[in-house]
Amino acid sequence: MRVLFIHQNFPGQFRHIAGHWAANPANQVLAIGQKHAPGMKSVPMQTYERARDIQQGTHHYLAGAEQAVLNAQGVIRLCAALQAKGFVPDLVIGHAGWGEMLYIKDIFPNARLINYFEFFYRATGADTDFDPEFPMTMDDRLRIRTKNAVNLLSLDGCDAGVTPTRWQHSTYPPEYARKIAVIHEGIDTELAKPDAEAQFVLQDGRVLTRDDEVVTYVARNLEPYRGFHVFMRAAEKICQRRPNAHILVIGGDEVSYGSRLPDGRTYRQKMLEEVKLDLSRVHFLGKVPYRTYLQALQVSSAHVYLTVPFVLSWSMLEAMATQCTIISSNTPPVTELIRDGENGLLADFFSPEQIAEQVDRVLKSPIAMAKLGVNARADILNHYTIKKSIQRYEALLKRLGID
């Protein structure tokens, strides 16, 4: 089988399945990404560039669409070069979000095309109108509707799609949802696993272990989409309730989702002006190496995961795999995985008091609450392993007529 992966940050969501197919000597697996993509040793990757940047006068509703077309053109130039050298794939699989997959069928019409779909944007009923602290304008509503243009072209042009959760699947229009299979990319449970002997060394040299009260919070970036503003208000209350607790906050100061503050401040700066925290016990670690991140989860006594109704973070599933006791927002798609009182605890996204109460509850009774983490890891082992993900991909290929 000849397989071509396309992802601007390859391998992205395809690390495990790309590695699995590349390990079979009967397959030829290649990848296309952008220059910043980390790549994989087992998968040769070529990089593309856009011919130009977005035009300054482009309507802001269409800026993303213009960039998507420019990405797609860059990809097609590389595909044409591969074709000229005799590489014609049986399967092309990639992320639809950046437009890179738009023209694949025009150059490889006989290849099966699988698009990875993360989210269908909605002005109501999902992320954008969820938090009244960040109200929408009519301009936002129109921009969001237009934002789906690339999504819809990608849905129409593929043979099949994949999306990681049932809730994310539910955001897609019914007429297209039937093309999309729910396949999570899988969690490496040999890396993300509990370690009773784990230690976490703070920047001042202090060492935290499983014997300490450690509260963890993780996001790619510290922003409202991941409830950072609510967590900071809860952190103030946690510090008041638990004088010996340490709080580890992992994440950068950029904005992955949603809007930046108009005054140029980061959300961390804004919230540090609002709340009073004991900064000898609340540690902002920034972006850290993966191993450091896992060590934080392994010493965690209570892990807080908050999100508006949006794409589910890998970090929550990895926290479950690490056997953390999780306090999560009572929002979809979280409730697809977390069952209150069985494998974690739920709290109102908008209630710092309730979040702090749940953390306090866990820290007061760590032995009794440990069963939640045990059950959480069992759920990951039963449903979200790499092996399960590969099996689901193989089943999808059979449905598409690829052996």
mmCIF file of C-alpha atoms in Angstrom:
data_model
loop_
_atom_site.group_PDB
_atom_site.id
_atom_site.type_symbol
_atom_site.label_atom_id
_atom_site.label_comp_id
_atom_site.label_asym_id
_atom_site.label_seq_id
_atom_site.Cartn_x
_atom_site.Cartn_y
_atom_site.Cartn_z
ATOM 1 C CA MET A 1 0.000 0.000 0.000
ATOM 2 C CA ARG A 2 1.258 3.464 -0.889
ATOM 3 C CA VAL A 3 0.217 6.053 1.698
ATOM 4 C CA LEU A 4 0.666 9.811 1.691
ATOM 5 C CA PHE A 5 0.112 11.742 4.938
ATOM 6 C CA ILE A 6 -0.490 15.491 4.759
ATOM 7 C CA HIS A 7 -0.382 17.656 7.884
ATOM 8 C CA GLN A 8 1.217 21.077 8.301
ATOM 9 C CA ASN A 9 2.616 19.902 11.661
ATOM 10 C CA PHE A 10 3.183 16.244 10.719
ATOM 11 C CA PRO A 11 2.762 13.810 12.357
ATOM 12 C CA GLY A 12 0.122 15.638 14.444
ATOM 13 C CA GLN A 13 -2.774 13.259 15.054
ATOM 14 C CA PHE A 14 -1.225 10.609 12.784
ATOM 15 C CA ARG A 15 1.896 9.620 14.744
ATOM 16 C CA HIS A 16 0.671 6.171 15.764
ATOM 17 C CA ILE A 17 -1.073 5.082 12.579
ATOM 18 C CA ALA A 18 1.748 6.454 10.375
ATOM 19 C CA GLY A 19 4.312 4.583 12.445
ATOM 20 C CA HIS A 20 2.260 1.388 12.259
ATOM 21 C CA TRP A 21 1.885 1.474 8.470
ATOM 22 C CA ALA A 22 5.509 2.535 7.961
ATOM 23 C CA ALA A 23 6.702 -0.469 10.003
ATOM 24 C CA ASN A 24 5.243 -2.811 7.356
ATOM 25 C CA PRO A 25 7.886 -3.286 4.606
ATOM 26 C CA ALA A 26 5.094 -3.947 2.104
ATOM 27 C CA ASN A 27 3.979 -0.312 2.458
ATOM 28 C CA GLN A 28 5.540 2.860 1.117
ATOM 29 C CA VAL A 29 4.667 5.747 3.428
ATOM 30 C CA LEU A 30 5.528 9.386 2.735
ATOM 31 C CA ALA A 31 4.481 12.666 4.331
ATOM 32 C CA ILE A 32 4.049 16.326 3.429
ATOM 33 C CA GLY A 33 4.250 19.083 6.034
ATOM 34 C CA GLN A 34 5.473 22.614 6.614
ATOM 35 C CA LYS A 35 9.016 23.527 7.648
ATOM 36 C CA HIS A 36 8.179 23.650 11.352
ATOM 37 C CA ALA A 37 6.738 20.101 11.388
ATOM 38 C CA PRO A 38 8.705 17.757 13.691
ATOM 39 C CA GLY A 39 8.329 14.781 11.354
ATOM 40 C CA MET A 40 9.102 11.120 12.122
ATOM 41 C CA LYS A 41 12.257 9.104 11.559
ATOM 42 C CA SER A 42 10.315 6.252 9.971
ATOM 43 C CA VAL A 43 8.386 8.423 7.482
ATOM 44 C CA PRO A 44 10.227 10.504 4.840
ATOM 45 C CA MET A 45 8.716 13.999 4.765
ATOM 46 C CA GLN A 46 8.838 16.792 2.224
ATOM 47 C CA THR A 47 7.921 20.374 3.120
ATOM 48 C CA TYR A 48 5.917 22.901 1.161
ATOM 49 C CA GLU A 49 5.657 26.670 1.272
ATOM 50 C CA ARG A 50 2.843 29.011 0.331
ATOM 51 C CA ALA A 51 3.576 31.021 -2.808
ATOM 52 C CA ARG A 52 2.687 34.219 -0.952
ATOM 53 C CA ASP A 53 1.050 35.502 2.215
ATOM 54 C CA ILE A 54 -2.590 36.486 2.517
ATOM 55 C CA GLN A 55 -3.353 39.722 0.693
ATOM 56 C CA GLN A 56 -3.669 42.691 3.005
ATOM 57 C CA GLY A 57 -7.059 43.676 1.606
ATOM 58 C CA THR A 58 -8.671 40.250 1.972
ATOM 59 C CA HIS A 59 -11.996 40.369 3.802
ATOM 60 C CA HIS A 60 -11.449 39.063 7.326
ATOM 61 C CA TYR A 61 -14.199 36.456 6.877
ATOM 62 C CA LEU A 62 -12.160 35.010 3.996
ATOM 63 C CA ALA A 63 -8.609 35.275 5.350
ATOM 64 C CA GLY A 64 -8.649 31.662 6.532
ATOM 65 C CA ALA A 65 -10.059 30.477 3.217
ATOM 66 C CA GLU A 66 -7.388 32.329 1.245
ATOM 67 C CA GLN A 67 -4.654 30.804 3.387
ATOM 68 C CA ALA A 68 -6.252 27.374 2.913
ATOM 69 C CA VAL A 69 -6.128 27.751 -0.883
ATOM 70 C CA LEU A 70 -2.499 28.872 -0.729
ATOM 71 C CA ASN A 71 -1.675 25.855 1.443
ATOM 72 C CA ALA A 72 -3.502 23.553 -0.961
ATOM 73 C CA GLN A 73 -1.597 24.941 -3.936
ATOM 74 C CA GLY A 74 1.721 24.396 -2.146
ATOM 75 C CA VAL A 75 0.755 20.799 -1.400
ATOM 76 C CA ILE A 76 -0.322 20.135 -4.993
ATOM 77 C CA ARG A 77 3.033 21.340 -6.319
ATOM 78 C CA LEU A 78 4.750 18.728 -4.143
ATOM 79 C CA CYS A 79 2.229 16.067 -5.150
ATOM 80 C CA ALA A 80 2.940 16.805 -8.820
ATOM 81 C CA ALA A 81 6.662 16.343 -8.160
ATOM 82 C CA LEU A 82 5.999 13.014 -6.406
ATOM 83 C CA GLN A 83 3.779 11.904 -9.279
ATOM 84 C CA ALA A 84 6.500 12.780 -11.806
ATOM 85 C CA LYS A 85 8.854 10.481 -9.883
ATOM 86 C CA GLY A 86 6.344 7.629 -10.055
ATOM 87 C CA PHE A 87 4.730 7.877 -6.617
ATOM 88 C CA VAL A 88 0.950 7.574 -6.942
ATOM 89 C CA PRO A 89 -0.691 6.814 -3.576
ATOM 90 C CA ASP A 90 -3.440 4.315 -2.906
ATOM 91 C CA LEU A 91 -4.425 6.333 0.174
ATOM 92 C CA VAL A 92 -4.048 9.991 1.104
ATOM 93 C CA ILE A 93 -4.854 10.913 4.676
ATOM 94 C CA GLY A 94 -4.565 14.344 6.217
ATOM 95 C CA HIS A 95 -6.017 17.103 8.352
ATOM 96 C CA ALA A 96 -8.749 19.094 6.611
ATOM 97 C CA GLY A 97 -8.441 22.154 8.838
ATOM 98 C CA TRP A 98 -5.734 24.049 6.958
ATOM 99 C CA GLY A 99 -6.988 23.428 3.420
ATOM 100 C CA GLU A 100 -4.088 21.175 2.476
ATOM 101 C CA MET A 101 -6.452 18.433 1.289
ATOM 102 C CA LEU A 102 -8.638 20.559 -0.979
ATOM 103 C CA TYR A 103 -7.221 19.544 -4.361
ATOM 104 C CA ILE A 104 -5.930 16.023 -3.727
ATOM 105 C CA LYS A 105 -8.626 14.366 -5.855
ATOM 106 C CA ASP A 106 -7.682 16.634 -8.740
ATOM 107 C CA ILE A 107 -4.188 15.199 -8.914
ATOM 108 C CA PHE A 108 -4.768 11.697 -7.496
ATOM 109 C CA PRO A 109 -8.369 10.931 -8.606
ATOM 110 C CA ASN A 110 -8.089 7.180 -7.947
ATOM 111 C CA ALA A 111 -6.623 7.454 -4.452
ATOM 112 C CA ARG A 112 -8.862 6.961 -1.447
ATOM 113 C CA LEU A 113 -8.972 10.221 0.511
ATOM 114 C CA ILE A 114 -9.519 10.307 4.295
ATOM 115 C CA ASN A 115 -9.815 13.705 5.963
ATOM 116 C CA TYR A 116 -9.373 14.316 9.666
ATOM 117 C CA PHE A 117 -12.221 16.577 10.829
ATOM 118 C CA GLU A 118 -11.950 18.180 14.240
ATOM 119 C CA PHE A 119 -14.938 20.479 14.496
ATOM 120 C CA PHE A 120 -17.787 22.034 12.532
ATOM 121 C CA TYR A 121 -18.135 25.646 13.609
ATOM 122 C CA ARG A 122 -21.452 26.846 14.996
ATOM 123 C CA ALA A 123 -22.478 30.316 16.096
ATOM 124 C CA THR A 124 -24.844 28.797 18.669
ATOM 125 C CA GLY A 125 -24.885 25.667 20.779
ATOM 126 C CA ALA A 126 -21.156 25.055 21.056
ATOM 127 C CA ASP A 127 -18.065 27.084 21.907
ATOM 128 C CA THR A 128 -18.643 30.611 20.714
ATOM 129 C CA ASP A 129 -21.824 31.521 22.586
ATOM 130 C CA PHE A 130 -21.023 29.455 25.688
ATOM 131 C CA ASP A 131 -19.322 31.939 28.015
ATOM 132 C CA PRO A 132 -21.247 35.193 28.591
ATOM 133 C CA GLU A 133 -18.013 36.787 29.793
ATOM 134 C CA PHE A 134 -17.013 36.861 26.122
ATOM 135 C CA PRO A 135 -20.151 37.946 24.206
ATOM 136 C CA MET A 136 -20.549 37.517 20.471
ATOM 137 C CA THR A 137 -21.321 40.182 17.921
ATOM 138 C CA MET A 138 -23.272 39.784 14.682
ATOM 139 C CA ASP A 139 -19.944 40.108 12.878
ATOM 140 C CA ASP A 140 -18.725 37.066 14.826
ATOM 141 C CA ARG A 141 -21.775 35.070 13.779
ATOM 142 C CA LEU A 142 -21.291 35.820 10.094
ATOM 143 C CA ARG A 143 -17.557 35.143 10.263
ATOM 144 C CA ILE A 144 -18.166 31.766 11.923
ATOM 145 C CA ARG A 145 -20.658 30.694 9.265
ATOM 146 C CA THR A 146 -18.151 31.609 6.549
ATOM 147 C CA LYS A 147 -15.383 29.786 8.440
ATOM 148 C CA ASN A 148 -16.957 26.446 7.440
ATOM 149 C CA ALA A 149 -16.343 26.995 3.716
ATOM 150 C CA VAL A 150 -13.132 24.936 3.692
ATOM 151 C CA ASN A 151 -14.729 22.384 6.012
ATOM 152 C CA LEU A 152 -17.634 21.890 3.605
ATOM 153 C CA LEU A 153 -15.431 21.616 0.514
ATOM 154 C CA SER A 154 -13.311 19.036 2.334
ATOM 155 C CA LEU A 155 -16.391 17.067 3.400
ATOM 156 C CA ASP A 156 -17.657 16.980 -0.150
ATOM 157 C CA GLY A 157 -14.319 15.992 -1.653
ATOM 158 C CA CYS A 158 -13.247 13.073 0.556
ATOM 159 C CA ASP A 159 -14.126 9.394 0.511
ATOM 160 C CA ALA A 160 -14.302 9.238 4.302
ATOM 161 C CA GLY A 161 -13.525 11.275 7.376
ATOM 162 C CA VAL A 162 -12.404 10.613 10.915
ATOM 163 C CA THR A 163 -13.024 12.591 14.082
ATOM 164 C CA PRO A 164 -11.876 11.719 17.605
ATOM 165 C CA THR A 165 -15.048 11.873 19.721
ATOM 166 C CA ARG A 166 -18.762 11.248 19.330
ATOM 167 C CA TRP A 167 -19.552 14.783 20.443
ATOM 168 C CA GLN A 168 -17.247 16.305 17.835
ATOM 169 C CA HIS A 169 -18.946 14.042 15.297
ATOM 170 C CA SER A 170 -22.308 15.438 16.398
ATOM 171 C CA THR A 171 -21.306 18.976 15.375
ATOM 172 C CA TYR A 172 -21.278 18.003 11.680
ATOM 173 C CA PRO A 173 -24.356 18.341 9.438
ATOM 174 C CA PRO A 174 -26.260 15.023 9.280
ATOM 175 C CA GLU A 175 -25.909 14.823 5.500
ATOM 176 C CA TYR A 176 -22.118 14.668 5.926
ATOM 177 C CA ALA A 177 -21.796 12.987 9.322
ATOM 178 C CA ARG A 178 -22.442 9.570 7.765
ATOM 179 C CA LYS A 179 -19.088 9.861 5.964
ATOM 180 C CA ILE A 180 -17.196 10.401 9.224
ATOM 181 C CA ALA A 181 -15.988 7.587 11.505
ATOM 182 C CA VAL A 182 -15.243 8.210 15.178
ATOM 183 C CA ILE A 183 -11.613 7.170 15.630
ATOM 184 C CA HIS A 184 -9.523 8.653 18.396
ATOM 185 C CA GLU A 185 -5.819 8.684 17.555
ATOM 186 C CA GLY A 186 -5.025 6.701 20.704
ATOM 187 C CA ILE A 187 -3.061 7.233 23.909
ATOM 188 C CA ASP A 188 0.365 5.709 24.534
ATOM 189 C CA THR A 189 -0.434 4.028 27.841
ATOM 190 C CA GLU A 190 3.150 2.815 28.210
ATOM 191 C CA LEU A 191 4.306 6.417 28.483
ATOM 192 C CA ALA A 192 1.239 7.937 30.149
ATOM 193 C CA LYS A 193 1.001 5.669 33.188
ATOM 194 C CA PRO A 194 1.089 6.004 36.981
ATOM 195 C CA ASP A 195 4.400 6.025 38.848
ATOM 196 C CA ALA A 196 4.259 5.862 42.633
ATOM 197 C CA GLU A 197 7.921 6.908 42.847
ATOM 198 C CA ALA A 198 7.606 9.944 40.569
ATOM 199 C CA GLN A 199 9.122 13.251 41.605
ATOM 200 C CA PHE A 200 8.668 16.770 40.300
ATOM 201 C CA VAL A 201 11.477 19.250 40.874
ATOM 202 C CA LEU A 202 10.364 22.870 41.158
ATOM 203 C CA GLN A 203 12.429 25.711 39.744
ATOM 204 C CA ASP A 204 13.706 26.576 43.229
ATOM 205 C CA GLY A 205 14.859 22.984 43.831
ATOM 206 C CA ARG A 206 11.992 21.838 46.019
ATOM 207 C CA VAL A 207 10.802 18.327 45.220
ATOM 208 C CA LEU A 208 7.152 17.272 45.075
ATOM 209 C CA THR A 209 6.073 13.631 45.325
ATOM 210 C CA ARG A 210 2.876 11.617 45.627
ATOM 211 C CA ASP A 211 2.966 12.369 49.369
ATOM 212 C CA ASP A 212 2.367 16.073 48.732
ATOM 213 C CA GLU A 213 -0.870 17.848 47.868
ATOM 214 C CA VAL A 214 -0.363 18.691 44.200
ATOM 215 C CA VAL A 215 -3.043 20.230 41.995
ATOM 216 C CA THR A 216 -2.331 20.261 38.253
ATOM 217 C CA TYR A 217 -3.768 22.234 35.344
ATOM 218 C CA VAL A 218 -2.607 21.807 31.745
ATOM 219 C CA ALA A 219 -3.446 23.577 28.485
ATOM 220 C CA ARG A 220 -1.458 24.247 25.326
ATOM 221 C CA ASN A 221 -2.008 27.921 26.089
ATOM 222 C CA LEU A 222 -3.572 29.581 29.117
ATOM 223 C CA GLU A 223 -6.791 30.913 27.616
ATOM 224 C CA PRO A 224 -10.562 31.091 28.248
ATOM 225 C CA TYR A 225 -11.396 28.240 25.830
ATOM 226 C CA ARG A 226 -9.720 25.934 28.345
ATOM 227 C CA GLY A 227 -11.303 27.714 31.294
ATOM 228 C CA PHE A 228 -8.088 29.352 32.466
ATOM 229 C CA HIS A 229 -9.887 32.428 33.792
ATOM 230 C CA VAL A 230 -12.208 30.223 35.847
ATOM 231 C CA PHE A 231 -9.356 28.029 37.041
ATOM 232 C CA MET A 232 -7.443 31.058 38.340
ATOM 233 C CA ARG A 233 -10.443 32.107 40.393
ATOM 234 C CA ALA A 234 -10.710 28.551 41.698
ATOM 235 C CA ALA A 235 -6.959 28.483 42.423
ATOM 236 C CA GLU A 236 -7.356 31.452 44.775
ATOM 237 C CA LYS A 237 -9.967 29.501 46.728
ATOM 238 C CA ILE A 238 -7.912 26.281 46.648
ATOM 239 C CA CYS A 239 -4.952 28.115 48.173
ATOM 240 C CA GLN A 240 -7.210 29.449 50.927
ATOM 241 C CA ARG A 241 -8.714 26.023 51.673
ATOM 242 C CA ARG A 242 -5.504 23.985 51.378
ATOM 243 C CA PRO A 243 -2.537 25.884 52.904
ATOM 244 C CA ASN A 244 -0.095 23.068 52.054
ATOM 245 C CA ALA A 245 -1.163 22.510 48.465
ATOM 246 C CA HIS A 246 1.034 23.295 45.467
ATOM 247 C CA ILE A 247 -0.529 24.129 42.107
ATOM 248 C CA LEU A 248 1.361 23.309 38.893
ATOM 249 C CA VAL A 249 0.160 25.261 35.849
ATOM 250 C CA ILE A 250 1.510 24.104 32.488
ATOM 251 C CA GLY A 251 0.863 26.084 29.304
ATOM 252 C CA GLY A 252 2.061 28.984 27.209
ATOM 253 C CA ASP A 253 0.896 32.593 27.083
ATOM 254 C CA GLU A 254 -0.225 32.610 23.453
ATOM 255 C CA VAL A 255 -3.791 32.037 22.206
ATOM 256 C CA SER A 256 -4.606 28.805 20.381
ATOM 257 C CA TYR A 257 -8.386 29.270 20.324
ATOM 258 C CA GLY A 258 -10.545 32.352 20.646
ATOM 259 C CA SER A 259 -9.444 35.974 20.684
ATOM 260 C CA ARG A 260 -6.494 37.778 22.205
ATOM 261 C CA LEU A 261 -7.079 40.551 24.701
ATOM 262 C CA PRO A 262 -7.418 43.902 22.889
ATOM 263 C CA ASP A 263 -4.920 45.629 25.208
ATOM 264 C CA GLY A 264 -2.101 43.199 24.384
ATOM 265 C CA ARG A 265 -1.932 41.562 27.813
ATOM 266 C CA THR A 266 -1.830 37.802 28.184
ATOM 267 C CA TYR A 267 -4.671 36.085 30.010
ATOM 268 C CA ARG A 268 -2.199 35.116 32.727
ATOM 269 C CA GLN A 269 -1.302 38.775 33.281
ATOM 270 C CA LYS A 270 -4.974 39.732 33.358
ATOM 271 C CA MET A 271 -5.924 37.061 35.877
ATOM 272 C CA LEU A 272 -2.930 37.703 38.136
ATOM 273 C CA GLU A 273 -4.235 41.261 38.436
ATOM 274 C CA GLU A 274 -7.692 39.966 39.382
ATOM 275 C CA VAL A 275 -6.934 37.205 41.897
ATOM 276 C CA LYS A 276 -4.605 36.943 44.866
ATOM 277 C CA LEU A 277 -2.379 33.881 44.771
ATOM 278 C CA ASP A 278 0.466 32.655 46.920
ATOM 279 C CA LEU A 279 3.069 32.479 44.158
ATOM 280 C CA SER A 280 5.346 30.408 46.374
ATOM 281 C CA ARG A 281 2.758 27.646 45.933
ATOM 282 C CA VAL A 282 1.308 28.396 42.494
ATOM 283 C CA HIS A 283 3.919 27.591 39.874
ATOM 284 C CA PHE A 284 3.537 28.788 36.275
ATOM 285 C CA LEU A 285 5.795 26.438 34.355
ATOM 286 C CA GLY A 286 5.118 27.586 30.797
ATOM 287 C CA LYS A 287 5.519 25.039 28.015
ATOM 288 C CA VAL A 288 7.559 22.091 29.221
ATOM 289 C CA PRO A 289 9.103 18.949 27.670
ATOM 290 C CA TYR A 290 6.763 15.975 27.399
ATOM 291 C CA ARG A 291 8.581 14.027 30.106
ATOM 292 C CA THR A 292 8.293 16.967 32.532
ATOM 293 C CA TYR A 293 4.587 17.205 31.767
ATOM 294 C CA LEU A 294 4.126 13.488 32.510
ATOM 295 C CA GLN A 295 6.025 13.836 35.796
ATOM 296 C CA ALA A 296 3.600 16.587 36.812
ATOM 297 C CA LEU A 297 0.652 14.285 36.086
ATOM 298 C CA GLN A 298 2.313 11.411 37.944
ATOM 299 C CA VAL A 299 2.675 13.421 41.180
ATOM 300 C CA SER A 300 -0.753 15.041 40.797
ATOM 301 C CA SER A 301 -3.248 14.587 43.635
ATOM 302 C CA ALA A 302 -6.043 16.392 41.754
ATOM 303 C CA HIS A 303 -5.993 17.297 38.062
ATOM 304 C CA VAL A 304 -8.317 20.065 36.858
ATOM 305 C CA TYR A 305 -9.446 20.026 33.223
ATOM 306 C CA LEU A 306 -11.819 22.711 31.981
ATOM 307 C CA THR A 307 -13.075 23.429 28.477
ATOM 308 C CA VAL A 308 -15.895 25.131 26.658
ATOM 309 C CA PRO A 309 -17.815 22.796 24.290
ATOM 310 C CA PHE A 310 -15.002 22.331 21.804
ATOM 311 C CA VAL A 311 -12.288 19.912 20.673
ATOM 312 C CA LEU A 312 -11.235 17.606 23.512
ATOM 313 C CA SER A 313 -7.605 17.941 24.638
ATOM 314 C CA TRP A 314 -5.171 15.036 24.532
ATOM 315 C CA SER A 315 -4.082 16.127 28.015
ATOM 316 C CA MET A 316 -7.331 15.002 29.615
ATOM 317 C CA LEU A 317 -7.031 11.498 28.213
ATOM 318 C CA GLU A 318 -3.354 11.358 29.163
ATOM 319 C CA ALA A 319 -4.270 12.450 32.693
ATOM 320 C CA MET A 320 -6.807 9.619 32.784
ATOM 321 C CA ALA A 321 -4.156 7.174 31.524
ATOM 322 C CA THR A 322 -1.771 8.421 34.211
ATOM 323 C CA GLN A 323 -4.440 7.546 36.789
ATOM 324 C CA CYS A 324 -5.020 11.113 37.940
ATOM 325 C CA THR A 325 -8.061 11.970 40.005
ATOM 326 C CA ILE A 326 -9.736 14.376 37.602
ATOM 327 C CA ILE A 327 -12.035 17.317 38.279
ATOM 328 C CA SER A 328 -13.554 18.348 34.942
ATOM 329 C CA SER A 329 -16.041 20.870 33.681
ATOM 330 C CA ASN A 330 -19.512 19.472 33.110
ATOM 331 C CA THR A 331 -19.313 20.206 29.389
ATOM 332 C CA PRO A 332 -19.327 18.137 26.212
ATOM 333 C CA PRO A 333 -17.192 16.391 25.022
ATOM 334 C CA VAL A 334 -15.831 15.892 28.575
ATOM 335 C CA THR A 335 -18.968 14.087 29.718
ATOM 336 C CA GLU A 336 -18.484 11.588 26.907
ATOM 337 C CA LEU A 337 -15.558 10.243 28.958
ATOM 338 C CA ILE A 338 -15.969 11.419 32.561
ATOM 339 C CA ARG A 339 -18.775 9.891 34.617
ATOM 340 C CA ASP A 340 -19.265 11.862 37.814
ATOM 341 C CA GLY A 341 -18.287 9.843 40.866
ATOM 342 C CA GLU A 342 -17.111 6.849 38.816
ATOM 343 C CA ASN A 343 -13.950 7.843 36.956
ATOM 344 C CA GLY A 344 -13.726 11.501 37.907
ATOM 345 C CA LEU A 345 -15.665 14.418 39.326
ATOM 346 C CA LEU A 346 -17.614 17.040 37.396
ATOM 347 C CA ALA A 347 -18.074 20.693 38.268
ATOM 348 C CA ASP A 348 -19.912 23.657 36.788
ATOM 349 C CA PHE A 349 -17.570 25.380 34.317
ATOM 350 C CA PHE A 350 -18.718 28.765 35.606
ATOM 351 C CA SER A 351 -18.311 28.014 39.334
ATOM 352 C CA PRO A 352 -14.817 28.528 40.798
ATOM 353 C CA GLU A 353 -16.346 27.699 44.178
ATOM 354 C CA GLN A 354 -17.607 24.308 43.015
ATOM 355 C CA ILE A 355 -14.300 23.487 41.324
ATOM 356 C CA ALA A 356 -12.418 24.379 44.522
ATOM 357 C CA GLU A 357 -14.876 22.298 46.581
ATOM 358 C CA GLN A 358 -14.263 19.257 44.376
ATOM 359 C CA VAL A 359 -10.490 19.692 44.659
ATOM 360 C CA ASP A 360 -10.814 20.076 48.429
ATOM 361 C CA ARG A 361 -12.942 16.932 48.534
ATOM 362 C CA VAL A 362 -10.246 14.955 46.723
ATOM 363 C CA LEU A 363 -7.378 16.288 48.841
ATOM 364 C CA LYS A 364 -9.251 15.527 52.068
ATOM 365 C CA SER A 365 -9.804 11.877 51.126
ATOM 366 C CA PRO A 366 -7.015 10.840 48.748
ATOM 367 C CA ILE A 367 -7.287 7.100 49.459
ATOM 368 C CA ALA A 368 -11.055 6.984 48.967
ATOM 369 C CA MET A 369 -10.800 9.097 45.811
ATOM 370 C CA ALA A 370 -7.968 7.044 44.297
ATOM 371 C CA LYS A 371 -10.512 4.618 42.817
ATOM 372 C CA LEU A 372 -11.592 7.365 40.397
ATOM 373 C CA GLY A 373 -8.134 7.445 38.858
ATOM 374 C CA VAL A 374 -7.976 3.652 38.691
ATOM 375 C CA ASN A 375 -11.287 3.598 36.839
ATOM 376 C CA ALA A 376 -10.160 6.409 34.532
ATOM 377 C CA ARG A 377 -7.048 4.501 33.448
ATOM 378 C CA ALA A 378 -9.131 1.350 32.951
ATOM 379 C CA ASP A 379 -11.410 3.282 30.572
ATOM 380 C CA ILE A 380 -8.432 4.448 28.515
ATOM 381 C CA LEU A 381 -7.045 0.894 28.393
ATOM 382 C CA ASN A 382 -10.417 -0.443 27.289
ATOM 383 C CA HIS A 383 -11.303 2.148 24.663
ATOM 384 C CA TYR A 384 -8.524 4.609 23.773
ATOM 385 C CA THR A 385 -5.267 2.694 23.300
ATOM 386 C CA ILE A 386 -3.093 2.916 20.197
ATOM 387 C CA LYS A 387 -4.019 -0.692 19.401
ATOM 388 C CA LYS A 388 -7.740 0.157 19.435
ATOM 389 C CA SER A 389 -7.125 3.163 17.191
ATOM 390 C CA ILE A 390 -5.175 1.099 14.660
ATOM 391 C CA GLN A 391 -7.909 -1.553 14.605
ATOM 392 C CA ARG A 392 -10.504 1.119 13.813
ATOM 393 C CA TYR A 393 -8.373 2.577 11.024
ATOM 394 C CA GLU A 394 -7.883 -0.883 9.520
ATOM 395 C CA ALA A 395 -11.645 -1.462 9.616
ATOM 396 C CA LEU A 396 -12.178 1.861 7.830
ATOM 397 C CA LEU A 397 -9.718 0.886 5.098
ATOM 398 C CA LYS A 398 -11.625 -2.350 4.515
ATOM 399 C CA ARG A 399 -14.848 -0.370 4.106
ATOM 400 C CA LEU A 400 -13.056 1.744 1.498
ATOM 401 C CA GLY A 401 -11.871 -1.343 -0.361
ATOM 402 C CA ILE A 402 -8.200 -1.070 0.641
ATOM 403 C CA ASP A 403 -6.536 -4.279 1.842
#
